XYZ file of C-alpha atoms in Angstrom:
566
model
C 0.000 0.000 0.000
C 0.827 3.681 0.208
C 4.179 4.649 -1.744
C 5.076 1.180 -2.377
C 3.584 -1.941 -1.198
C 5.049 -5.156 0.171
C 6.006 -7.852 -2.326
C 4.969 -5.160 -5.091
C 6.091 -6.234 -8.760
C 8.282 -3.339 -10.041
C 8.122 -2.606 -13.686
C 11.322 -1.792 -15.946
C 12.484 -1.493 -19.478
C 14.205 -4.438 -21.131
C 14.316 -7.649 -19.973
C 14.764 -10.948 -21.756
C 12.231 -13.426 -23.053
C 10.816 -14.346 -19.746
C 11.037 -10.642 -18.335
C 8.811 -9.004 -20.574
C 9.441 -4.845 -21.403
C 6.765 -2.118 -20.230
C 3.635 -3.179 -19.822
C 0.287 -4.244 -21.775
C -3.211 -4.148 -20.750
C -5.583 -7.094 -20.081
C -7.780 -8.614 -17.404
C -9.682 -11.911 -16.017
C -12.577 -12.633 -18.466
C -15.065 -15.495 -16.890
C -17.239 -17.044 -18.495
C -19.814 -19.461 -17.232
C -21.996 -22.048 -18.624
C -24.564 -24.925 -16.572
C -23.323 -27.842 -17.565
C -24.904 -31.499 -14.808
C -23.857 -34.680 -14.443
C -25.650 -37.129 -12.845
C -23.204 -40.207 -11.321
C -24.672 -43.843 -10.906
C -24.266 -45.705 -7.921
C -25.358 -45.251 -4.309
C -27.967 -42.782 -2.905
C -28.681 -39.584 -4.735
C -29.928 -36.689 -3.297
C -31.733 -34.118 -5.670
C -32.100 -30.195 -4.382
C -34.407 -27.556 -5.731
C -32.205 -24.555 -6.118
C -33.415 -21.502 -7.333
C -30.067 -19.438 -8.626
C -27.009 -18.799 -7.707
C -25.199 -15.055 -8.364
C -22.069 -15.183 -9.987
C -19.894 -12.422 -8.634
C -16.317 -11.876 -7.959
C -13.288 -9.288 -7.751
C -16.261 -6.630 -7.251
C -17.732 -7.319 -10.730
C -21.142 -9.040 -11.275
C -21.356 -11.582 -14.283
C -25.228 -12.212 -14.015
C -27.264 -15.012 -12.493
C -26.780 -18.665 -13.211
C -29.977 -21.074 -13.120
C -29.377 -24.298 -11.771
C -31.208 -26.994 -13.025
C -33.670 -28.493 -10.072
C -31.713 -32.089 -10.467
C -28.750 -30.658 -9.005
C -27.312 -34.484 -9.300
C -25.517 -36.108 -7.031
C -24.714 -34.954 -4.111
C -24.382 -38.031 -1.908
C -23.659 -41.626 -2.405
C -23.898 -44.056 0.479
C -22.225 -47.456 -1.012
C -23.615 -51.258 0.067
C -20.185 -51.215 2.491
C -21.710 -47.660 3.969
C -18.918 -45.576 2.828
C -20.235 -41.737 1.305
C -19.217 -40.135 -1.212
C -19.779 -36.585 -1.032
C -19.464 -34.337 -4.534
C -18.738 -30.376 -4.641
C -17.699 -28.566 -7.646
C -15.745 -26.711 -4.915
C -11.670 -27.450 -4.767
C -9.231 -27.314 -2.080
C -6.906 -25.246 -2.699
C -5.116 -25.151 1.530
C -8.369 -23.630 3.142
C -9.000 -27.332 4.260
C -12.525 -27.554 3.344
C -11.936 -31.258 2.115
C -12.392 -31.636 5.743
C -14.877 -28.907 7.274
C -17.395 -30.236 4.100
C -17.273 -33.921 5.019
C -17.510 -33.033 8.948
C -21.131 -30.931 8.316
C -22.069 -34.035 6.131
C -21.051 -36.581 9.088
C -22.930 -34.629 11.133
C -26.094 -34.330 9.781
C -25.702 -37.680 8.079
C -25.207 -39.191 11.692
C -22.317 -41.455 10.292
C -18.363 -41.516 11.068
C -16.073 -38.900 9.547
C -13.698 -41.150 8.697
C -16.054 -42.904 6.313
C -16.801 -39.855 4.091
C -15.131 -39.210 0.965
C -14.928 -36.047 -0.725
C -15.109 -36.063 -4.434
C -14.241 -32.307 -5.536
C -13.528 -30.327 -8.784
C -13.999 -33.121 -11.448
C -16.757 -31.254 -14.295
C -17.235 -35.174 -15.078
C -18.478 -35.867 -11.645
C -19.638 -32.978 -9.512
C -22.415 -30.512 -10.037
C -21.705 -27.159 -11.758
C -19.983 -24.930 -9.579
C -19.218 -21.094 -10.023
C -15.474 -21.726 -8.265
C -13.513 -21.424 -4.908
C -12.977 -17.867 -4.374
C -14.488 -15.249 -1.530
C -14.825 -17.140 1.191
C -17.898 -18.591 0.013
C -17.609 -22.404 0.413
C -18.336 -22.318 3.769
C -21.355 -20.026 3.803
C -22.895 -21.639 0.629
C -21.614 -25.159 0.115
C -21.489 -26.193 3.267
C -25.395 -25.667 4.296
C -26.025 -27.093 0.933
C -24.326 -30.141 1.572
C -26.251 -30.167 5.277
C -29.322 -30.295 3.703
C -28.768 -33.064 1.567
C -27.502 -35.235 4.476
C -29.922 -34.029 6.400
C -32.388 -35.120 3.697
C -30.393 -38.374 3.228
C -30.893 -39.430 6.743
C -34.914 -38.709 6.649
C -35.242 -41.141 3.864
C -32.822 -43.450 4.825
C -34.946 -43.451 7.910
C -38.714 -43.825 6.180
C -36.690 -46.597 4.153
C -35.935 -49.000 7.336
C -39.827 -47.934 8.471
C -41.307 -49.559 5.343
C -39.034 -52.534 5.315
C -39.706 -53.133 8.872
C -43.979 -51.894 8.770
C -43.576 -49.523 11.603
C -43.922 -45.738 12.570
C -40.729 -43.915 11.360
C -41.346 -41.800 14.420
C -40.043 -45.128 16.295
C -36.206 -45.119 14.648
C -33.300 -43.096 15.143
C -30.265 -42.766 12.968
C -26.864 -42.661 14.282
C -23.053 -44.353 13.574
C -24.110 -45.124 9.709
C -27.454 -47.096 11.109
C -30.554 -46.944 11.369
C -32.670 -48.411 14.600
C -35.609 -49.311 16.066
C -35.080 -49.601 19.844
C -38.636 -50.821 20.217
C -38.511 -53.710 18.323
C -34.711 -54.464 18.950
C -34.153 -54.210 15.313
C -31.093 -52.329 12.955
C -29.781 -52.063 9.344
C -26.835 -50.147 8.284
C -27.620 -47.338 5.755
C -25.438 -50.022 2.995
C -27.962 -52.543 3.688
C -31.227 -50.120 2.883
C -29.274 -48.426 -0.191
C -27.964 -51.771 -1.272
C -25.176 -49.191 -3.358
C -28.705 -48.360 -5.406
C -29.836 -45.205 -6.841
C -31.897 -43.472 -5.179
C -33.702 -40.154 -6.110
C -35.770 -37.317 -4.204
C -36.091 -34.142 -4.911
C -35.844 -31.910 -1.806
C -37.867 -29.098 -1.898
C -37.733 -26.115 1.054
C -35.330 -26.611 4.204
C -35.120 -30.020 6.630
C -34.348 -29.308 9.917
C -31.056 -28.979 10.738
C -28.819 -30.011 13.872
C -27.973 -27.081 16.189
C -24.227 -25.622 16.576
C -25.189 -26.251 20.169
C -25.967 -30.164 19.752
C -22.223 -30.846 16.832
C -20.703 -33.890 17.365
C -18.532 -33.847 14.438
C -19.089 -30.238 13.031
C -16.588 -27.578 14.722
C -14.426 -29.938 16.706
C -11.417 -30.534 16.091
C -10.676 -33.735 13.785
C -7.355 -34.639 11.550
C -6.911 -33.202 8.061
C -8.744 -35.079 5.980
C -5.950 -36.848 3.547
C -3.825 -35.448 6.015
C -0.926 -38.384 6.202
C -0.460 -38.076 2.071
C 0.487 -34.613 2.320
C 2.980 -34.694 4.650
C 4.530 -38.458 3.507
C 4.749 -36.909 -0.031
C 2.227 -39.342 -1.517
C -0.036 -36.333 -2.089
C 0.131 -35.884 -5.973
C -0.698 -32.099 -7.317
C -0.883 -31.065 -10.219
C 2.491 -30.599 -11.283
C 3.122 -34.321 -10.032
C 0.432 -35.729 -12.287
C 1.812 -38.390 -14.962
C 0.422 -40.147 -17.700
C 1.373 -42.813 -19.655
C 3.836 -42.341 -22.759
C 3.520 -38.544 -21.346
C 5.761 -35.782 -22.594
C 7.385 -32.193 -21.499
C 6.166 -29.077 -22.778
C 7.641 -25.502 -23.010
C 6.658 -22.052 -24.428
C 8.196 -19.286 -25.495
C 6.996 -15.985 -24.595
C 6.999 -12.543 -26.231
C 10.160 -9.614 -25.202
C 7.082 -7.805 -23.968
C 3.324 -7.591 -23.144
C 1.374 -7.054 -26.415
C 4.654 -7.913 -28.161
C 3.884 -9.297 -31.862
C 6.017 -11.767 -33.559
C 8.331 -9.902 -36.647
C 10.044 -13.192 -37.101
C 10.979 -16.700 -35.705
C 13.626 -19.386 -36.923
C 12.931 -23.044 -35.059
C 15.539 -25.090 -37.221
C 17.754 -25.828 -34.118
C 15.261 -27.026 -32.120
C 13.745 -29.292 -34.601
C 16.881 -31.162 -34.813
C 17.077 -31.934 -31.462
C 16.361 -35.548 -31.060
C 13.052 -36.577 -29.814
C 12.061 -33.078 -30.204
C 8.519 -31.844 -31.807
C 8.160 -27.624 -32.230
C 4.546 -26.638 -32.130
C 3.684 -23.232 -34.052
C 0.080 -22.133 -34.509
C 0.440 -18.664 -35.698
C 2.317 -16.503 -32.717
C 1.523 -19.777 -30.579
C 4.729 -20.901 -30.206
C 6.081 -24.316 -28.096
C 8.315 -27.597 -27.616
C 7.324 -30.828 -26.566
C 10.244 -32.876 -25.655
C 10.691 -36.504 -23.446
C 11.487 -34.655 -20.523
C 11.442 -31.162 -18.824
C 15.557 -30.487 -19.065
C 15.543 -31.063 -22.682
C 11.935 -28.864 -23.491
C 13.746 -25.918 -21.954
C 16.931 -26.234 -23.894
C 15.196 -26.710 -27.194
C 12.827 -23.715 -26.307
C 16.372 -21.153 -25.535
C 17.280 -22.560 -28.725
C 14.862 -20.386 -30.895
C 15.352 -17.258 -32.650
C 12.386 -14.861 -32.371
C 12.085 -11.263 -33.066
C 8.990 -9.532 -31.437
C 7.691 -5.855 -32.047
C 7.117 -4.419 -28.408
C 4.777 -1.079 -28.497
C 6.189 1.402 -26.149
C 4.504 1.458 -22.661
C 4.938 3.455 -19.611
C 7.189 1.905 -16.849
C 6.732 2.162 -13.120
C 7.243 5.440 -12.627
C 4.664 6.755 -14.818
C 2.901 4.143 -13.879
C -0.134 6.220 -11.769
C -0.172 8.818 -13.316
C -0.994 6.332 -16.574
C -4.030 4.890 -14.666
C -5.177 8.315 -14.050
C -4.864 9.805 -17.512
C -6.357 6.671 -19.522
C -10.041 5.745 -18.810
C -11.394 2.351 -19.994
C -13.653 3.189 -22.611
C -17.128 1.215 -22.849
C -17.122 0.461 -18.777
C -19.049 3.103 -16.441
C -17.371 4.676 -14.185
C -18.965 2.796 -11.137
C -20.506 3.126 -7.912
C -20.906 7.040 -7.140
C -21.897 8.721 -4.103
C -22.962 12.042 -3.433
C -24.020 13.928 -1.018
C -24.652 17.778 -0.327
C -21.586 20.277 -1.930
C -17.952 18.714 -1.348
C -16.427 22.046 -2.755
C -18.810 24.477 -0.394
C -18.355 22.410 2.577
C -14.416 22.391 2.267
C -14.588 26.418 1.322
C -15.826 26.779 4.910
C -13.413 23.799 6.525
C -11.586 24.945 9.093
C -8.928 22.398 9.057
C -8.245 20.507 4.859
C -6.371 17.509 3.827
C -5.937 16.004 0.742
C -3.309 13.082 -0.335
C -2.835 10.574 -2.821
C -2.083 6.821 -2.041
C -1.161 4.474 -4.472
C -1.339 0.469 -4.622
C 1.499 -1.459 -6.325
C 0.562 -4.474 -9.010
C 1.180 -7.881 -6.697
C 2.135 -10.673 -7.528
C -0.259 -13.901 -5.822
C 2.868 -15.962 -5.655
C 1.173 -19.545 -4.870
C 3.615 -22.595 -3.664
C 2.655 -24.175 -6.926
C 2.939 -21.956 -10.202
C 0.405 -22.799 -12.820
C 0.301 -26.421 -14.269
C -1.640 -28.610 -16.279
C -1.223 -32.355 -18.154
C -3.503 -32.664 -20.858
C -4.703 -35.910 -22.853
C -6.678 -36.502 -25.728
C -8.491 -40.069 -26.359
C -10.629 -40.516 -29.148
C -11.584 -36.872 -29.347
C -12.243 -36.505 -25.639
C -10.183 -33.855 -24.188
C -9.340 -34.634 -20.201
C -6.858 -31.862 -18.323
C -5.421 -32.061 -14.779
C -4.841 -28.697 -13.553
C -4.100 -26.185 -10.748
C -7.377 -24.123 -10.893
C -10.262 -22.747 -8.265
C -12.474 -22.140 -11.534
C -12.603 -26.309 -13.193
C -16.240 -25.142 -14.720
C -14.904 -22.279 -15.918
C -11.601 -23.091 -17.289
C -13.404 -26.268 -18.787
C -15.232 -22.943 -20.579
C -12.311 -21.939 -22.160
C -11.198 -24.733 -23.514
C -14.488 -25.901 -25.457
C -14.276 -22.543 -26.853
C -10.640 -22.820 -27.415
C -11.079 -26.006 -29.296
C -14.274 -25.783 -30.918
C -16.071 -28.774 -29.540
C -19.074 -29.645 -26.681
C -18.875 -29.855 -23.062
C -19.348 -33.178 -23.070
C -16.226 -33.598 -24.667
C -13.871 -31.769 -22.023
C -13.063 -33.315 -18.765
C -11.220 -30.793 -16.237
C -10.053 -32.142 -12.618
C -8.475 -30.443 -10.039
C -6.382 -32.828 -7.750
C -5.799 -30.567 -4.408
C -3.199 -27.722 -5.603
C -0.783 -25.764 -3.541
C -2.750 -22.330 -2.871
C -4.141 -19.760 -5.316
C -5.290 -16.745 -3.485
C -7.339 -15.481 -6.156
C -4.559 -16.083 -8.757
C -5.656 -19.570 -10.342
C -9.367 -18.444 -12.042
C -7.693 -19.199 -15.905
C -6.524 -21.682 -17.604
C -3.864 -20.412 -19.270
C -1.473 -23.318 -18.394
C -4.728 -25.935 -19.319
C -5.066 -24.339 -22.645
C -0.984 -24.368 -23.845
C -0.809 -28.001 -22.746
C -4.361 -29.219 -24.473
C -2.701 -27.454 -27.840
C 0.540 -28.901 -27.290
C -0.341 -32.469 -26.489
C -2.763 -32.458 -29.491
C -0.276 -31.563 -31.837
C 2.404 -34.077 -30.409
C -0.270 -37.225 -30.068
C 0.501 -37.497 -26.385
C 0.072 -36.855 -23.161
C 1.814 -32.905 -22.334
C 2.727 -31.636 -18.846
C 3.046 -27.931 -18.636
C 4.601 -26.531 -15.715
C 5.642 -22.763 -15.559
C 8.271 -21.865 -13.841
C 8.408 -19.720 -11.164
C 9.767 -16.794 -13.649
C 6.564 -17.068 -15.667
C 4.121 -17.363 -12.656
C 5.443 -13.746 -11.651
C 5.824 -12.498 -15.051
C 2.627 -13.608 -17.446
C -0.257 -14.454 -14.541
C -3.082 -11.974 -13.723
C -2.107 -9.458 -10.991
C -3.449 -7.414 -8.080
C -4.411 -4.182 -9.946
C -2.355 -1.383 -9.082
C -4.244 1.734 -8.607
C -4.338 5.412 -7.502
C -6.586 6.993 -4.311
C -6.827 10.428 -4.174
C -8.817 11.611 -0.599
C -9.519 15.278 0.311
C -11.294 16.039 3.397
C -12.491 18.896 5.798
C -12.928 19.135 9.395
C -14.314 21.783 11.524
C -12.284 22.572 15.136
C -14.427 20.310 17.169
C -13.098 17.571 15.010
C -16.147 16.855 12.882
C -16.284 15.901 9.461
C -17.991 18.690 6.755
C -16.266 16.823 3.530
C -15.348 13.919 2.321
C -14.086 13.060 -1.420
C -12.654 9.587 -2.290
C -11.432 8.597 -6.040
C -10.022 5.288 -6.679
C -8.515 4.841 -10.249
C -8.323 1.091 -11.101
C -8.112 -0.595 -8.256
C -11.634 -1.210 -7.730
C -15.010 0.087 -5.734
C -14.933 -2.804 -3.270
C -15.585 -0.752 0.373
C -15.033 2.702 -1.226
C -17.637 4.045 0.981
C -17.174 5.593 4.488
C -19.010 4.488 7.617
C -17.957 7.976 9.247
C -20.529 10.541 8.894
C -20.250 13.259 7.119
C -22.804 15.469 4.890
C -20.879 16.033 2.483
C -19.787 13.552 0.320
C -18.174 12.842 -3.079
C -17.420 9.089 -3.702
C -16.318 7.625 -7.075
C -14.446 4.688 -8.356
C -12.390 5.133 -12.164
C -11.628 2.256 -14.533
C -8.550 2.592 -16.362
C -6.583 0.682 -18.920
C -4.729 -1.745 -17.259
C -1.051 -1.777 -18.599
C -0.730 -5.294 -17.099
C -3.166 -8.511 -17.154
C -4.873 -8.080 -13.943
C -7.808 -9.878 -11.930
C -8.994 -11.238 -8.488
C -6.948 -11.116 -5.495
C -7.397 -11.709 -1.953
C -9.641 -8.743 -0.174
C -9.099 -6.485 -3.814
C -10.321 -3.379 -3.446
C -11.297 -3.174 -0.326
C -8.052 -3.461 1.664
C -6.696 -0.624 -0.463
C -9.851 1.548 0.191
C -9.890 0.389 3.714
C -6.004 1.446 3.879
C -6.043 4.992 2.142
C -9.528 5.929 4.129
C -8.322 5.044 7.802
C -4.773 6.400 6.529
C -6.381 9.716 5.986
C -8.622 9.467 9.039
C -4.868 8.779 11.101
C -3.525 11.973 9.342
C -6.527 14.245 9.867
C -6.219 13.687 13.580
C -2.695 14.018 13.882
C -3.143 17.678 11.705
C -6.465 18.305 14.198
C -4.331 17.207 17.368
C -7.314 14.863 18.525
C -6.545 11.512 19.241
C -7.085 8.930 16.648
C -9.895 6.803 18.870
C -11.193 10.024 20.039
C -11.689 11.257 16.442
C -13.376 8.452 14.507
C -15.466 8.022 18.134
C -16.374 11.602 17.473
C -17.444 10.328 14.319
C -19.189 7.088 14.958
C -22.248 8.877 16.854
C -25.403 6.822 14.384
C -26.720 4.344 17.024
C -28.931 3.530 14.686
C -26.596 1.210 11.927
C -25.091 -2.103 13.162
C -22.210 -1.024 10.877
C -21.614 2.151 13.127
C -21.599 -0.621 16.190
C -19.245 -2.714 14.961
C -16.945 -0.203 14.010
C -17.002 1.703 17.189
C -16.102 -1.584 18.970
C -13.694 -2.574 16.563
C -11.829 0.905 17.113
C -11.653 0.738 20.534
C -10.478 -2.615 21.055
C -7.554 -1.880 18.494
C -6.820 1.010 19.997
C -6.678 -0.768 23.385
C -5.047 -3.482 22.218
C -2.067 -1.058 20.286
């Protein structure tokens, strides 16, 4: 934040093929489609589901319809084990293991004997992604109410079998029971590994946060022993049979053009196959050592348009509006300009927010197969819906024929919504007749992946002598409108957020806009006082006087137990 963040990216001329020159602009495009499919075996559990709204990094993309046979959420095998599907992917947050302990709990059956089938578009229902801390609100009483709907039937099941009152039985420990009659059957022996459907319509009772068993205590990581023994495989570990290496060369510069390119050296190379498809440009080699020594053997030229550097940089966001995108939230109130005309005490500063970097443990990676025109891709990705998207439209052909799974990756923080790495490997390994790994190195995870957006705040504000707040103006310039408001009151207020051209490929990050916003506002609020001589607690107390906004509340707590705690 401020002058220059943390762990910012800095921008300079030159640079070789990895390092690109200047800067281009870009950003994260999603698209999203409804695509079901609905798994044999076991017991499935069908939910009525109205919509779900597709929104992330501040932008809206519209609302998805899901189909009422959301398919199948829960399979209880003949041996009792579950299966439990969710388009959602674990990425570190450890929901692999929060999911399957609300599903043990309301399923009344041992954690230990659910597993958790996630991020396969062949398996699971559709799924927006993994991204704003969403899975647990959304997915998780989702997945609640299908157990919870599970263990209902399961229980009218044994009642029919056995010609009693369901009232009579109780389900615990993966069984059903009838005390009464001194009678049980585990929920294998009424599923029998069968299908079978109901539709769940409205909301089943479920178990209080009071009454958890399972839910909220602590258990071990699900999977846990694989991940630290090694036997863990992520993405970049994936192999295939007869698999080979790929490697891609990448422009001088961002919205670099190819002038010219001359592959003879690496097509000697034995074993070696060069991949062109017009500036598409790759090697596919038997292993990784000799696809990155066949790729530094090409000659390439490539026309880089001038762009500003990092120290024009802000003053580039400011001067070059987006065309075609409104301007964004605005907020006014009364007269900014005659309110600070009669200010007794004025501020106004600038505060700028570096590009970042998401810097994952894992870079992007992907191994891609094609068999008999079906397309299957392992990849690193919290969108598999989504980057299944791009590459039916990448390749021309149906959903059906495009298979993306996402074996547990190592973190994404917002940085792993594309399939850039999916798409480069699907093209290579088609062309070669193989199997293709694609691995970027840590070089081209910092240098060609979507960024933080780097942006300008520019905050002028007047106060009278008591301390109050008359004004308030707030523009943010590309970083996005995410908390760009102000909980402080204040009459007088000018509030607007500015899309520029992005000179680098930018897109969702963790928090976004809002800890910048959050940052230049209370940054401001810190310098006011210290101009005003009031002390910091004392002036956002002074105010924080609405009693009548749970906002206001929260706030005025929040301030005085950091102030207390600093």
């Amino acid at each position: 934040m401020s002058r220059r963040d943390q762990g910012a990216i800095e921008l300079s001329q030159g640079g070789s093929r990895d390092e690109p020159r200047g800067l281009q602009g870009g950003g994260l495009q999603l698209e999203r489609r409804d695509f079901l499919k609905v798994l044999g075996g076991g017991l499935l559990i069908c939910f009525t589901h109205t919509s779900a709204r597709t929104q992330e990094s501040g932008r809206t993309f519209g609302r998805h319809e899901l189909p009422k046979d959301v398919g199948a959420w829960l399979h209880i095998a003949a041996n009792g084990q579950v299966k439990v599907f969710t388009g959602k992917v674990e990425v570190g947050q450890n929901i692999r293991t929060s999911l399957a302990q609300q599903v043990a709990e309301e399923l009344r059956v041992p954690f230990d004997s659910i597993t958790m089938v996630m991020g396969d578009t062949d398996l699971v229902p559709w799924d927006m992604g993994t991204f704003g801390s969403r899975t647990t609100p959304t997915m998780g009483p989702q997945l609640r109410t299908m157990a919870a709907a599970a263990r209902a039937m399961l229980i009218e099941m044994a009642a029919q079998r056995w010609r009693v009152d369901a009232a009579w039985l109780t389900a615990g420990d993966g069984i059903v029971t009838d005390a009464k009659n001194a009678q049980s059957l585990t929920y294998g022996d009424l599923t029998r590994g069968e299908k079978l459907v109901k539709i769940v319509s409205g909301d089943y009772p479920l178990t209080p946060a009071t009454q958890w068993k399972v839910a909220g205590t602590a258990v071990p990581k699900a999977e846990g022993r694989d991940f630290v023994t090694g036997k863990h495989k992520y993405p970049s570990d994936i192999t295939r049979p007869e698999m080979m290496f790929g490697a891609m060369l990448r422009p001088d510069g961002f919205g670099a053009t190819l002038d010219s390119v001359d592959t003879s050296a690496a097509e000697k190379l034995s074993g070696v196959k060069v991949v062109r498809e017009g500036d598409f440009i790759g090697v596919v080699a038997p292993d990784e050592y000799r696809a990155q020594h066949a790729l530094s053997t090409i000659q390439a030229k490539w026309n880089v348009p001038a762009q500003p550097s990092n120290l024009e940089l802000f003053a580039y966001l400011k001067s070059n509006p987006e065309s075609g995108r409104d301007e964004g939230p605005e907020h006014v109130a009364g007269s900014v300009a005659q309110a600070m005309a009669g200010a007794d005490l004025k501020l106004e500063e600038q505060y700028t927010v570096e590009f970042i970097a998401h810097a994952p443990l894992e870079p992007r990676a992907a191994v891609a197969e094609w068999n008999g025109g079906k397309l299957t891709v392992w990849t690193g990705t919290q969108r598999p819906f989504g980057v299944r998207d791009e590459l039916v439209q990448a390749f021309h052909i149906s959903p059906e024929q495009v298979r993306v799974i996402q074996p547990d990756m190592g973190s994404g923080y917002g940085g792993k919504h594309t399939g850039e790495a999916a798409i480069e490997a699907a093209r290579l390994a088609k062309a070669a007749g193989r199997p293709v790994k694609v691995v970027w190195t840590r070089r081209e995870e910092f240098t060609w992946g979507y960024l933080r957006p780097a942006g300008v705040i520019e905050i002028k504000a007047g106060i009278r002598r008591d301390g109050a707040l008359v004004a308030w103006e707030h523009h943010n310039y590309n970083s996005g409108p995410a908390a760009i408001g102000t909980p402080y009151e204040v009459a007088n207020q000018l509030i607007q957020y500015h899309p520029s051209k992005s000179p680098l490929r930018q897109g969702s990050y963790r928090g976004l806009a809002s800890t910048a916003n959050h940052f230049a506002r209370e940054s401001h609020m810190d310098a006011m006082a210290q101009a005003a001589r009031i002390d910091p607690l004392e002036f956002r107390l002074k105010n924080l006087t609405d009693p009548s906004t749970t906002v206001v509340d929260r706030m005025r707590a929040e301030a005085i137990r950091a102030f207390d705690s600093g």
